[in-house]
């Protein structure tokens, strides 16, 4: 259902992730997130995705 709404412009995906996992290609935890972000990118909004590196 989500993908149907996305296709017609009635939905957006917001992913909860940290750059620590996304930017590290060796990290298994980020593999599916990287794939999902490619297929279903988030809308252009400013979110803090750098919590693990800065804290």
PDB file of C-alpha atoms in Angstrom:
ATOM      1  CA  UNK A   1       0.000   0.000   0.000  1.00  0.00           C
ATOM      2  CA  UNK A   2       2.787   2.441   0.875  1.00  0.00           C
ATOM      3  CA  UNK A   3       4.416   2.043  -2.521  1.00  0.00           C
ATOM      4  CA  UNK A   4       1.123   2.696  -4.305  1.00  0.00           C
ATOM      5  CA  UNK A   5       0.726   5.995  -2.454  1.00  0.00           C
ATOM      6  CA  UNK A   6       4.359   6.873  -3.136  1.00  0.00           C
ATOM      7  CA  UNK A   7       3.910   6.303  -6.876  1.00  0.00           C
ATOM      8  CA  UNK A   8       0.974   8.714  -7.075  1.00  0.00           C
ATOM      9  CA  UNK A   9       2.703  11.367  -4.964  1.00  0.00           C
ATOM     10  CA  UNK A  10       0.561  10.896  -1.854  1.00  0.00           C
ATOM     11  CA  UNK A  11       3.289   9.587   0.463  1.00  0.00           C
ATOM     12  CA  UNK A  12       6.900  10.154   1.451  1.00  0.00           C
ATOM     13  CA  UNK A  13       9.358   7.902   3.242  1.00  0.00           C
ATOM     14  CA  UNK A  14      11.260   9.159   6.267  1.00  0.00           C
ATOM     15  CA  UNK A  15      14.065   6.842   7.331  1.00  0.00           C
ATOM     16  CA  UNK A  16      15.435   6.771  10.868  1.00  0.00           C
ATOM     17  CA  UNK A  17      19.172   6.226  10.492  1.00  0.00           C
ATOM     18  CA  UNK A  18      22.547   7.569  11.448  1.00  0.00           C
ATOM     19  CA  UNK A  19      25.286   8.527   8.968  1.00  0.00           C
ATOM     20  CA  UNK A  20      27.716   6.326  10.895  1.00  0.00           C
ATOM     21  CA  UNK A  21      26.047   3.269   9.370  1.00  0.00           C
ATOM     22  CA  UNK A  22      25.146   4.732   5.981  1.00  0.00           C
ATOM     23  CA  UNK A  23      28.594   6.099   5.140  1.00  0.00           C
ATOM     24  CA  UNK A  24      30.463   2.954   6.211  1.00  0.00           C
ATOM     25  CA  UNK A  25      30.112   0.422   3.365  1.00  0.00           C
ATOM     26  CA  UNK A  26      31.629  -2.339   5.487  1.00  0.00           C
ATOM     27  CA  UNK A  27      28.907  -1.998   8.129  1.00  0.00           C
ATOM     28  CA  UNK A  28      26.199  -4.631   7.597  1.00  0.00           C
ATOM     29  CA  UNK A  29      23.710  -2.578   9.597  1.00  0.00           C
ATOM     30  CA  UNK A  30      23.622   0.061   6.881  1.00  0.00           C
ATOM     31  CA  UNK A  31      23.292  -2.241   3.867  1.00  0.00           C
ATOM     32  CA  UNK A  32      19.484  -2.326   3.647  1.00  0.00           C
ATOM     33  CA  UNK A  33      19.203   1.319   4.611  1.00  0.00           C
ATOM     34  CA  UNK A  34      21.520   2.310   1.764  1.00  0.00           C
ATOM     35  CA  UNK A  35      19.441   0.248  -0.668  1.00  0.00           C
ATOM     36  CA  UNK A  36      16.156   1.705   0.605  1.00  0.00           C
ATOM     37  CA  UNK A  37      17.476   5.266   0.467  1.00  0.00           C
ATOM     38  CA  UNK A  38      18.400   4.732  -3.194  1.00  0.00           C
ATOM     39  CA  UNK A  39      14.992   3.282  -4.098  1.00  0.00           C
ATOM     40  CA  UNK A  40      12.873   5.511  -1.868  1.00  0.00           C
ATOM     41  CA  UNK A  41      14.709   8.751  -1.055  1.00  0.00           C
ATOM     42  CA  UNK A  42      13.456  11.052   1.652  1.00  0.00           C
ATOM     43  CA  UNK A  43      12.000  14.448   0.753  1.00  0.00           C
ATOM     44  CA  UNK A  44      14.380  17.402   0.924  1.00  0.00           C
ATOM     45  CA  UNK A  45      14.133  18.317   4.605  1.00  0.00           C
ATOM     46  CA  UNK A  46      16.852  19.052   7.133  1.00  0.00           C
ATOM     47  CA  UNK A  47      17.118  16.190   9.637  1.00  0.00           C
ATOM     48  CA  UNK A  48      19.854  15.387  12.135  1.00  0.00           C
ATOM     49  CA  UNK A  49      21.329  12.072  10.999  1.00  0.00           C
ATOM     50  CA  UNK A  50      24.683  12.431  12.714  1.00  0.00           C
ATOM     51  CA  UNK A  51      24.016  11.504  16.345  1.00  0.00           C
ATOM     52  CA  UNK A  52      26.465   8.643  16.837  1.00  0.00           C
ATOM     53  CA  UNK A  53      29.497  10.460  15.471  1.00  0.00           C
ATOM     54  CA  UNK A  54      28.904  13.705  17.380  1.00  0.00           C
ATOM     55  CA  UNK A  55      28.018  12.238  20.775  1.00  0.00           C
TER      56      UNK A  55
END
